Short mmCIF file of C-alpha atoms and ligand atoms in Angstrom, two decimals:
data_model
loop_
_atom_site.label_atom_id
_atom_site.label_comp_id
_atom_site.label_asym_id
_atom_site.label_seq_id
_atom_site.Cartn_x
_atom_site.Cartn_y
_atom_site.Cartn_z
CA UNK A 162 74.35 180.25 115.73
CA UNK A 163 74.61 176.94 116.56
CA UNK A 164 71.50 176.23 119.08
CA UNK A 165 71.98 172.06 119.70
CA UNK A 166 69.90 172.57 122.96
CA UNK A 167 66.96 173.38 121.14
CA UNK A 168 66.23 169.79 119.51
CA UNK A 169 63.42 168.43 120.83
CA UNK A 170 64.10 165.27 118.96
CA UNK A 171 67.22 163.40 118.96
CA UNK A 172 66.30 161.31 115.70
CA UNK A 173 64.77 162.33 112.47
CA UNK A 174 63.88 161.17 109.09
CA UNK A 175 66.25 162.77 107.04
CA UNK A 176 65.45 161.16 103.57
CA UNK A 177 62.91 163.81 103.38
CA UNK A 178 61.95 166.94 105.91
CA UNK A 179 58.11 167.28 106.16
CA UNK A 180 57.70 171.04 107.42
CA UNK A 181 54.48 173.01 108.09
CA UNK A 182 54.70 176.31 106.29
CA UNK A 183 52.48 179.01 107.53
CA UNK A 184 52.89 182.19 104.35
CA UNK A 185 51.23 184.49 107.22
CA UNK A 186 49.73 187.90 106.45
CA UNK A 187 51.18 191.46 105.41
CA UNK A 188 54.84 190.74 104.73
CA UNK A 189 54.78 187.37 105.30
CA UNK A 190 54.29 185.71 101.99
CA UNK A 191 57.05 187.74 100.33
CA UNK A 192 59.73 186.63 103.45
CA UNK A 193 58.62 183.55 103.41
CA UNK A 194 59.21 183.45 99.67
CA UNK A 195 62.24 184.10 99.88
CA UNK A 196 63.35 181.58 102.54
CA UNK A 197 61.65 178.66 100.87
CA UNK A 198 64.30 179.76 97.46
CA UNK A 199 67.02 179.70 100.06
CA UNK A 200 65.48 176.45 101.51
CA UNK A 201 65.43 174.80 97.80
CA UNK A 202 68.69 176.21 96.98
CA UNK A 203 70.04 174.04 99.50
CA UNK A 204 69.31 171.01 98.00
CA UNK A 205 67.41 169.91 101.01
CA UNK A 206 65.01 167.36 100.42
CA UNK A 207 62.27 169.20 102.30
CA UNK A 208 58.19 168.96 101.37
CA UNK A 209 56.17 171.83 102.58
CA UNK A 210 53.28 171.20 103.86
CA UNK A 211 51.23 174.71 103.63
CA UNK A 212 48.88 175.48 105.45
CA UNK A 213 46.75 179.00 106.28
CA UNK A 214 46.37 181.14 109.36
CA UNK A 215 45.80 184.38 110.39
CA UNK A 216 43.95 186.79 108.17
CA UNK A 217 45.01 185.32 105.25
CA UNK A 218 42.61 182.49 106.37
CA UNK A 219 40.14 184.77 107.37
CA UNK A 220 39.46 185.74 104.30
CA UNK A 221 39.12 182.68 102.35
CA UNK A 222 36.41 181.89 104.74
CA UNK A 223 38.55 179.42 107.27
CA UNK A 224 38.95 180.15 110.54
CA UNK A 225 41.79 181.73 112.35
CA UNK A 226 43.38 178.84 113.44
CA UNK A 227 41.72 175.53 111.95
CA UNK A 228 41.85 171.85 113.20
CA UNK A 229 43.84 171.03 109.72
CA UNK A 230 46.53 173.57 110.49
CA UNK A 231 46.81 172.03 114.25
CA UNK A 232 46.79 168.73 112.76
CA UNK A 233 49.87 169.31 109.92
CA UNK A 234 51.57 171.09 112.90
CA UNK A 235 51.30 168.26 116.00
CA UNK A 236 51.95 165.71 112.43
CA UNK A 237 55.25 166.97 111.37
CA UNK A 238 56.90 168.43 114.33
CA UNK A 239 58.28 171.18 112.68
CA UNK A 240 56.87 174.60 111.65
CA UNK A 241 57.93 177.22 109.65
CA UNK A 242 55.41 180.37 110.51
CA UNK A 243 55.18 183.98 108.96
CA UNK A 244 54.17 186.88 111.13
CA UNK A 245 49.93 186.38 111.41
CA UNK A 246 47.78 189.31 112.60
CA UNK A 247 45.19 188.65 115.20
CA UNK A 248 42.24 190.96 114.59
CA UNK A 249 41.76 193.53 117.06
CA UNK A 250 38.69 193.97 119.27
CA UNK A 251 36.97 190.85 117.48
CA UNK A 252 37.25 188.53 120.27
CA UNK A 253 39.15 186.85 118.47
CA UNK A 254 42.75 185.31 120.66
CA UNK A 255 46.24 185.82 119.72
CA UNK A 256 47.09 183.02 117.27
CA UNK A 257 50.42 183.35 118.50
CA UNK A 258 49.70 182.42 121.44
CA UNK A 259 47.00 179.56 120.90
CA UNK A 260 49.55 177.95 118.78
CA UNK A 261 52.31 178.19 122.21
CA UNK A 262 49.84 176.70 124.28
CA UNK A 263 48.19 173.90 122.29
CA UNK A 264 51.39 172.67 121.89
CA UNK A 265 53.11 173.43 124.94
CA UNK A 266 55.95 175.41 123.23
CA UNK A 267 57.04 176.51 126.64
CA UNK A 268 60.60 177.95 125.50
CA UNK A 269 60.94 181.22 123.30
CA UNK A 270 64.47 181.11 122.43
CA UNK A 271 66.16 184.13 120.50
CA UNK A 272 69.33 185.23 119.89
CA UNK A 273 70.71 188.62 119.42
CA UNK A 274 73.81 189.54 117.69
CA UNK A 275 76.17 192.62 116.41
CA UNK A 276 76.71 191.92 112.54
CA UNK A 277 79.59 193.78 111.80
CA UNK A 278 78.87 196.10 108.78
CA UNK A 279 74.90 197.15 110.47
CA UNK A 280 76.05 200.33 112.41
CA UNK A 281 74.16 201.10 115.32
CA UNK A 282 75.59 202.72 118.46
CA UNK A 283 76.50 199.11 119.85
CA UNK A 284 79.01 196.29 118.96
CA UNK A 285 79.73 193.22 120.06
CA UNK A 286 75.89 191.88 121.18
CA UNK A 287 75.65 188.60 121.21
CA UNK A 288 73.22 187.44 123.45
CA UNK A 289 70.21 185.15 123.94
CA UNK A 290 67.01 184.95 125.33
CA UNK A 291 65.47 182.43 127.33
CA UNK A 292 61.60 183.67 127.77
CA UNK A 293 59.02 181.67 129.32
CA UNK A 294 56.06 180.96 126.64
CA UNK A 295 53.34 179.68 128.36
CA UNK A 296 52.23 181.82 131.37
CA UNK A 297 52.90 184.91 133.19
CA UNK A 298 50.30 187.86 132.45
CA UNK A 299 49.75 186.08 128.74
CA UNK A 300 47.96 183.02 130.66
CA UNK A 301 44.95 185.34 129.39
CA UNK A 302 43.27 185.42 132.63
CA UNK A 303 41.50 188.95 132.87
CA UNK A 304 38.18 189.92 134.60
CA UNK A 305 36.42 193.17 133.98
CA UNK A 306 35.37 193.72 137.72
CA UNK A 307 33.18 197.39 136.43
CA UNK A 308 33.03 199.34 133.96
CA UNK A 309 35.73 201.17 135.14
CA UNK A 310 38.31 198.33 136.54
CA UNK A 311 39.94 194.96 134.83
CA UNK A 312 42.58 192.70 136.26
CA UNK A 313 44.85 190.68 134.58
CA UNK A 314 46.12 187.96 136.42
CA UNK A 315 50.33 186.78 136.31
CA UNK A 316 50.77 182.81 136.76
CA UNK A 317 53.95 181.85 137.53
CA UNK A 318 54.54 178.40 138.50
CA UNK A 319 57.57 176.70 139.59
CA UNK A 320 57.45 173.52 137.00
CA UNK A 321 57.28 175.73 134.02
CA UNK A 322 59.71 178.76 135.66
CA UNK A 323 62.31 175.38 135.82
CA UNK A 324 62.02 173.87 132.80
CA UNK A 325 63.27 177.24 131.28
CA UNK A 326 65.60 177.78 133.64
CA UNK A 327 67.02 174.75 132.90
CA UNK A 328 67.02 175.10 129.30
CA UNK A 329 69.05 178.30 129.94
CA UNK A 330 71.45 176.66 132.02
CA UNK A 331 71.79 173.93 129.89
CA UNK A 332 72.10 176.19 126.90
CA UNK A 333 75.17 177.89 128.70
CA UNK A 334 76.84 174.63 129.96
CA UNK A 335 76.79 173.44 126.33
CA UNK A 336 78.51 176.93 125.02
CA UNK A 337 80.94 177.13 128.39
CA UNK A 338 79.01 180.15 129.41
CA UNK A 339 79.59 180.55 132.82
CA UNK A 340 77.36 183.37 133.94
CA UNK A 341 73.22 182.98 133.57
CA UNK A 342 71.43 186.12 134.41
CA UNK A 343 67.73 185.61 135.95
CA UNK A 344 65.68 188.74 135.13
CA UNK A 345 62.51 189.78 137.61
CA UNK A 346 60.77 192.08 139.26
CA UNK A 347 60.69 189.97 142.96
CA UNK A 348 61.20 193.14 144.84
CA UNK A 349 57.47 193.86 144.22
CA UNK A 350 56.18 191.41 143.30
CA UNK A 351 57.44 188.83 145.58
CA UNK A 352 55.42 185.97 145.67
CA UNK A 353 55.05 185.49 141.43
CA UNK A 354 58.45 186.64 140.81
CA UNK A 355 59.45 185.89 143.76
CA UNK A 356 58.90 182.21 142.90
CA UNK A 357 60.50 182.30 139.78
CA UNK A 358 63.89 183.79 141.05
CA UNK A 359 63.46 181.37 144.20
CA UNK A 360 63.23 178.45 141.22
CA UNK A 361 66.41 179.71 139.21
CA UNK A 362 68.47 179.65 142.35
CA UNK A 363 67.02 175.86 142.79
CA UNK A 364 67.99 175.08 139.77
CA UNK A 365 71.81 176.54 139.27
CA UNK A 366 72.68 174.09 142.48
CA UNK A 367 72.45 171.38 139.78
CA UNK A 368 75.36 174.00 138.04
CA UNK A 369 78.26 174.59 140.24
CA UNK A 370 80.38 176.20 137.67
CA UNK A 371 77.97 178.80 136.41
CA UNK A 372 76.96 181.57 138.50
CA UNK A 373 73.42 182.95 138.68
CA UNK A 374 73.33 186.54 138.25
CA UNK A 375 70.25 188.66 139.24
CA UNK A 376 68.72 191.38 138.14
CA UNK A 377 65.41 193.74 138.25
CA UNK A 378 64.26 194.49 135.22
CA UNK A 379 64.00 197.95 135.03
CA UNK A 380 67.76 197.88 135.59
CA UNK A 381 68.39 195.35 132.87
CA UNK A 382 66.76 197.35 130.60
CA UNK A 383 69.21 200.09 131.28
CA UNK A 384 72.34 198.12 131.71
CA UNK A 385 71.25 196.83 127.83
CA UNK A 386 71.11 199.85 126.57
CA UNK A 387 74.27 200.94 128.15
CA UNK A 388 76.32 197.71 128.68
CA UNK A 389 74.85 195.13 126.25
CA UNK A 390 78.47 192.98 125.78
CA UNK A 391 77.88 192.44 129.52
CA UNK A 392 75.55 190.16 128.95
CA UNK A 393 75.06 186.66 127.15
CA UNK A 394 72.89 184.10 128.38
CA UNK A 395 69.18 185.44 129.99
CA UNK A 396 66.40 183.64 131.65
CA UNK A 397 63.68 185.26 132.21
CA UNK A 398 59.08 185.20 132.01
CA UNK A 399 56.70 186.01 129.48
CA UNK A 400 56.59 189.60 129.55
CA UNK A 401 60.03 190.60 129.96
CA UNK A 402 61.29 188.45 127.64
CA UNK A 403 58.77 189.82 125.16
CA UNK A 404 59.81 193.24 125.75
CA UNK A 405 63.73 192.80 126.52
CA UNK A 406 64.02 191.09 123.25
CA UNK A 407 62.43 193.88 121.04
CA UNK A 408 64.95 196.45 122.97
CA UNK A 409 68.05 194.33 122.44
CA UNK A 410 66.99 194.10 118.76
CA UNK A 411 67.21 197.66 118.80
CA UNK A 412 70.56 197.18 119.52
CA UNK A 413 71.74 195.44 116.47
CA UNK A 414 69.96 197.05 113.83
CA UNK A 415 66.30 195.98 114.32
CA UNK A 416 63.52 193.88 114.19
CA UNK A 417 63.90 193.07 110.60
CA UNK A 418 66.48 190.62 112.01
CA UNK A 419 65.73 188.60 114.95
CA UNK A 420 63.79 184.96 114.86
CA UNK A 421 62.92 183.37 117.39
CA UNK A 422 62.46 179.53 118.18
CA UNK A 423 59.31 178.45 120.15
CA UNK A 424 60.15 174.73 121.50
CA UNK A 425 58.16 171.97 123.02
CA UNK A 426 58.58 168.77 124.08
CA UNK A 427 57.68 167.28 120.77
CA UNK A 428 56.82 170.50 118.24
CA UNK A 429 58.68 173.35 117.49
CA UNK A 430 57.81 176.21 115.75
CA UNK A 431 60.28 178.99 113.86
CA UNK A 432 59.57 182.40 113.47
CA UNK A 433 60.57 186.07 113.18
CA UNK A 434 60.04 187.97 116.25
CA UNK A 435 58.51 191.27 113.86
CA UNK A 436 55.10 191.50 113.07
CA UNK A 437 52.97 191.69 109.68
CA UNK A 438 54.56 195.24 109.00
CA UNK A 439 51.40 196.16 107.37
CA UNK A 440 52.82 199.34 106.59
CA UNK A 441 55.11 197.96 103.82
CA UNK A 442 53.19 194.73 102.55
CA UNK A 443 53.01 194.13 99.06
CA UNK A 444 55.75 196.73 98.15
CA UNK A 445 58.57 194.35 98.26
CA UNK A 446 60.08 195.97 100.83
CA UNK A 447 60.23 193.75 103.24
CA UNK A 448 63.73 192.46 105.41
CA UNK A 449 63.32 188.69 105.15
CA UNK A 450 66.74 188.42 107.20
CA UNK A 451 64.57 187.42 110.55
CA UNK A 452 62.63 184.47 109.21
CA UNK A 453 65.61 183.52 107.71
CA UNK A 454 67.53 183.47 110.56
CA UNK A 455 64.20 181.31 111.55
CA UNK A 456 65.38 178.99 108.84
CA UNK A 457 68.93 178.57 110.05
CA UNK A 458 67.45 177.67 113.61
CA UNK A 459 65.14 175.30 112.10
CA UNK A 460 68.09 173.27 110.15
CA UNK A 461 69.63 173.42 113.63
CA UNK A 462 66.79 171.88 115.26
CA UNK A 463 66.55 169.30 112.08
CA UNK A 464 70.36 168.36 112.96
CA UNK A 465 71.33 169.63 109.02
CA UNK A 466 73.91 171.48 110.47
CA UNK A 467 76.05 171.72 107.50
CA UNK A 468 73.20 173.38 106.17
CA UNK A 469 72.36 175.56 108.43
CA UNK A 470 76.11 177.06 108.61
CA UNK A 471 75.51 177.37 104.69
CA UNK A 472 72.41 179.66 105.27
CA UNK A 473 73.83 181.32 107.85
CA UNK A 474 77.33 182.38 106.22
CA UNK A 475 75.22 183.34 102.91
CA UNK A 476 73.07 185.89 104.80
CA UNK A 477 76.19 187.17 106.45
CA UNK A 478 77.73 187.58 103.41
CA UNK A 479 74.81 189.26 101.58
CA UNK A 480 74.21 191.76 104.37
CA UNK A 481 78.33 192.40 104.14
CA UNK A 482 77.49 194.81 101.05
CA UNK A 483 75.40 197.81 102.14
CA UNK A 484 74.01 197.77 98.31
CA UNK A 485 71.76 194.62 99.72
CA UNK A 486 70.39 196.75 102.61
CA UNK A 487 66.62 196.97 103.16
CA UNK A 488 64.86 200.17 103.74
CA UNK A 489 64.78 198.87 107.63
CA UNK A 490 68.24 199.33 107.54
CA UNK A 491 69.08 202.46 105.56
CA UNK A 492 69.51 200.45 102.10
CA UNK A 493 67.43 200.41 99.00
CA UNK A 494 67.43 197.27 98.07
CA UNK A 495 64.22 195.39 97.34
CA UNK A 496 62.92 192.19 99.03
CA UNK A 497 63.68 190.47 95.24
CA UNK A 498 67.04 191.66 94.87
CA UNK A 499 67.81 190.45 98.45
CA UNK A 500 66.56 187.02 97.35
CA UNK A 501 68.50 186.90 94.31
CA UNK A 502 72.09 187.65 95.97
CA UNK A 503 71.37 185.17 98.68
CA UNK A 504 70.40 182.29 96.13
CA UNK A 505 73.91 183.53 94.20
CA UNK A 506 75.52 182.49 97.44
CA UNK A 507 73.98 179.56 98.69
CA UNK A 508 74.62 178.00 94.98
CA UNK A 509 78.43 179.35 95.27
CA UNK A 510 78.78 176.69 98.20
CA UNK A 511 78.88 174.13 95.68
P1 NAD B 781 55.57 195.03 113.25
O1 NAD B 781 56.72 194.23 113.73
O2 NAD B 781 54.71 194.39 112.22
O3 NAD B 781 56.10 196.42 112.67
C1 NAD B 781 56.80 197.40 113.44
C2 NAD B 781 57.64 198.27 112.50
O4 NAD B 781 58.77 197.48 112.04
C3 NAD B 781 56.91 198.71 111.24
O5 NAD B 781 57.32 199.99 110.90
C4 NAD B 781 57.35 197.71 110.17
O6 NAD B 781 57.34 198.24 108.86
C5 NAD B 781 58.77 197.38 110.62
N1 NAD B 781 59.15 196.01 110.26
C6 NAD B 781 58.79 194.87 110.91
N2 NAD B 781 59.30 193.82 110.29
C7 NAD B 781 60.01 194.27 109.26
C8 NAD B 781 60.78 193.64 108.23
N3 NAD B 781 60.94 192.30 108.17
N4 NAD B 781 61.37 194.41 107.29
C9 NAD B 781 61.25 195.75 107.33
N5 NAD B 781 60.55 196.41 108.28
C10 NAD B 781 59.93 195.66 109.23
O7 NAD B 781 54.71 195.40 114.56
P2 NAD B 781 53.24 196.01 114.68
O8 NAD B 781 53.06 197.09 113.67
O9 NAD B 781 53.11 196.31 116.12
O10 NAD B 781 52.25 194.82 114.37
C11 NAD B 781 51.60 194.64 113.12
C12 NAD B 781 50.79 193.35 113.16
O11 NAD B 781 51.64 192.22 113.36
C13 NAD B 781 49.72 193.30 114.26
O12 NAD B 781 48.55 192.76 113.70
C14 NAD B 781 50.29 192.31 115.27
O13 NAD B 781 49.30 191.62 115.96
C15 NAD B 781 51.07 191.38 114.37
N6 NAD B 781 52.19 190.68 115.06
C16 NAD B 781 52.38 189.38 114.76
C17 NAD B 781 53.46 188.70 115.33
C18 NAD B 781 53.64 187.24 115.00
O14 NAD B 781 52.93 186.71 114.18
N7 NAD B 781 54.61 186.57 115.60
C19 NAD B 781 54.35 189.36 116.17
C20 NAD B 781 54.14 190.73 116.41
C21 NAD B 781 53.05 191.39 115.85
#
């Protein structure tokens, strides 16, 4: 995967990693079971620091999102979270999203890729996401104006819109991409959109040798689904990213296997891009391939490199044998059984 651009740090500790852990709710304590065996069977010299959100939290009496769990969070840099569900209807906000704006976490990065023995109707995706975190229609600015009529109100500004942009661009310069495509919907709404296409084509003038390619996003959603290999490197806000990166998982096989990085200036926090999946919690049915791929971001962002291409070859390897499949992906293999292969082959690294 390889993600250098997303270190927020340049120098780190590395006698011993101090990571938040977040277990999360639904699936999430059984995937994030798993990675912290793949985590120890890397002989990293990591201390979890764990801490409880979500509904999990809830129900022990805490709040949603507490002052302690902020506090391990903005203390060791570094978060490792679990899908968290965000009662409905409650008043109660999106953790999720709290946790991107308390700490600024204003790029979602996540890559997409074809891995060779998932069939779906597409090969060769490999692309990656650059989705604003911060604003856009999630700002959380609505008004009920009647009974019968809300509004929800879209920020885009041009600071944030170029501090993704450039960490897009930057992104591709580093991998010798040379095409960046900007996705918005400026023909109607030109001023917010408007703005932020305005602000990518600001930007690429700082990069001569990549081109910015546009694109509406109703159209990208359809050259995706028919033309995915087209594409590599995207910029693009809040709520198309959201939605462009569920569809391109699609592509490859599923949610059960995307993560996603959320990066600040100072914090970053690693995730899966599914939800709780409260359908199958408990049952040890669970895919924990996306937080794991969380995990191999995370050593990225830590600079353990060697470790991270460890992790990363392992789950390639276990998902090379159908017979480790999870439900999600046609297989019968449990959530356990998963674990236990990909422990075999971390420890086979020597
Ligand atoms: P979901 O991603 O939880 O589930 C959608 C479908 O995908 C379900 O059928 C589920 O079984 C399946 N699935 C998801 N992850 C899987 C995995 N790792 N292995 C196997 N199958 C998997 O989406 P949802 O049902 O819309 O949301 C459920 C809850 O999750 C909601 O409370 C929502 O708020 C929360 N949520 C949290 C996050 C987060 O914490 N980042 C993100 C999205 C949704």
């Amino acid at each position: 995967m390889v993600i250098s651009t997303l270190r927020a740090r340049e120098t780190l500790d590395l006698s011993a990693h101090k990571i938040t852990l977040i277990q999360g709710d639904g699936i999430g304590p059984e995937i994030s079971d798993v990675c912290v065996g793949a985590l120890k069977a890397l002989n990293l010299n990591v201390h979890f620091d764990i801490q409880e959100a979500g509904v999990s939290a809830l129900d022990k009496g805490l709040p949603l999102l507490s002052d302690d769990v902020l506090k391990s969070i903005q203390t060791n840099k570094i978060c490792l979270k679990a899908p968290l569900t965000t009662p409905i209807g409650k008043g109660f906000r999106s953790v999720n999203v709290a946790l991107r704006k308390h700490f600024d976490l204003y790029a979602n990065i996540r890559p997409i890729k074809s891995i060779d023995t998932i069939k779906t109707r597409f090969e060769h995706v490999d692309l990656i996401i650059f989705r604003e975190n911060t604003e856009d229609i999630y700002a959380g600015i609505e008004k009920q104006i009647s009974e019968t009529e809300a509004h929800s109100i879209k920020i885009i500004t041009k600071e944030k819109t170029e501090r993704i942009v450039r960490k897009a661009f930057e992104y591709a310069k580093e991998h010798k991409v040379n095409i960046v495509t900007v996705v918005t919907k400026a023909n109607i709404m030109k001023l917010s959109d408007g703005l932020f296409l305005d602000t990518a084509r600001l930007v690429q003038k700082d990069y001569p040798d990549i081109y910015l390619e546009e694109i509406l996003v109703d159209n990208m959603c359809m050259q995706l689904v028919m033309y995915p290999e087209k594409y590599n490197v995207i910029v693009t806000s809040n709520l198309y990213g959201d939605i462009l990166s569920d569809l391109a998982a699609g592509l490859v096989g599923g949610l059960g296997l995307i993560a996603g990085a959320n990066i600040g200036e100072d914090v970053a926090i690693f995730e899966a891009v599914h939800g709780t999946a409260p359908d199958i919690a408990g049952e040890d049915k669970a895919n924990p391939t996306a937080l794991l791929n969380a995990c191999v971001m995370m050593l990225e962002h830590m600079n353990e490199t060697e470790k991270a291409n460890i992790l990363e070859q392992s789950i390639f390897k276990v998902l090379e044998d159908p017979k480790n499949f999870t439900q999600d992906l046609g297989g019968t293999a449990k959530t356990s059984d998963y674990k236990k292969r990909l422990i075999q082959e971390i420890q086979s690294h020597g």
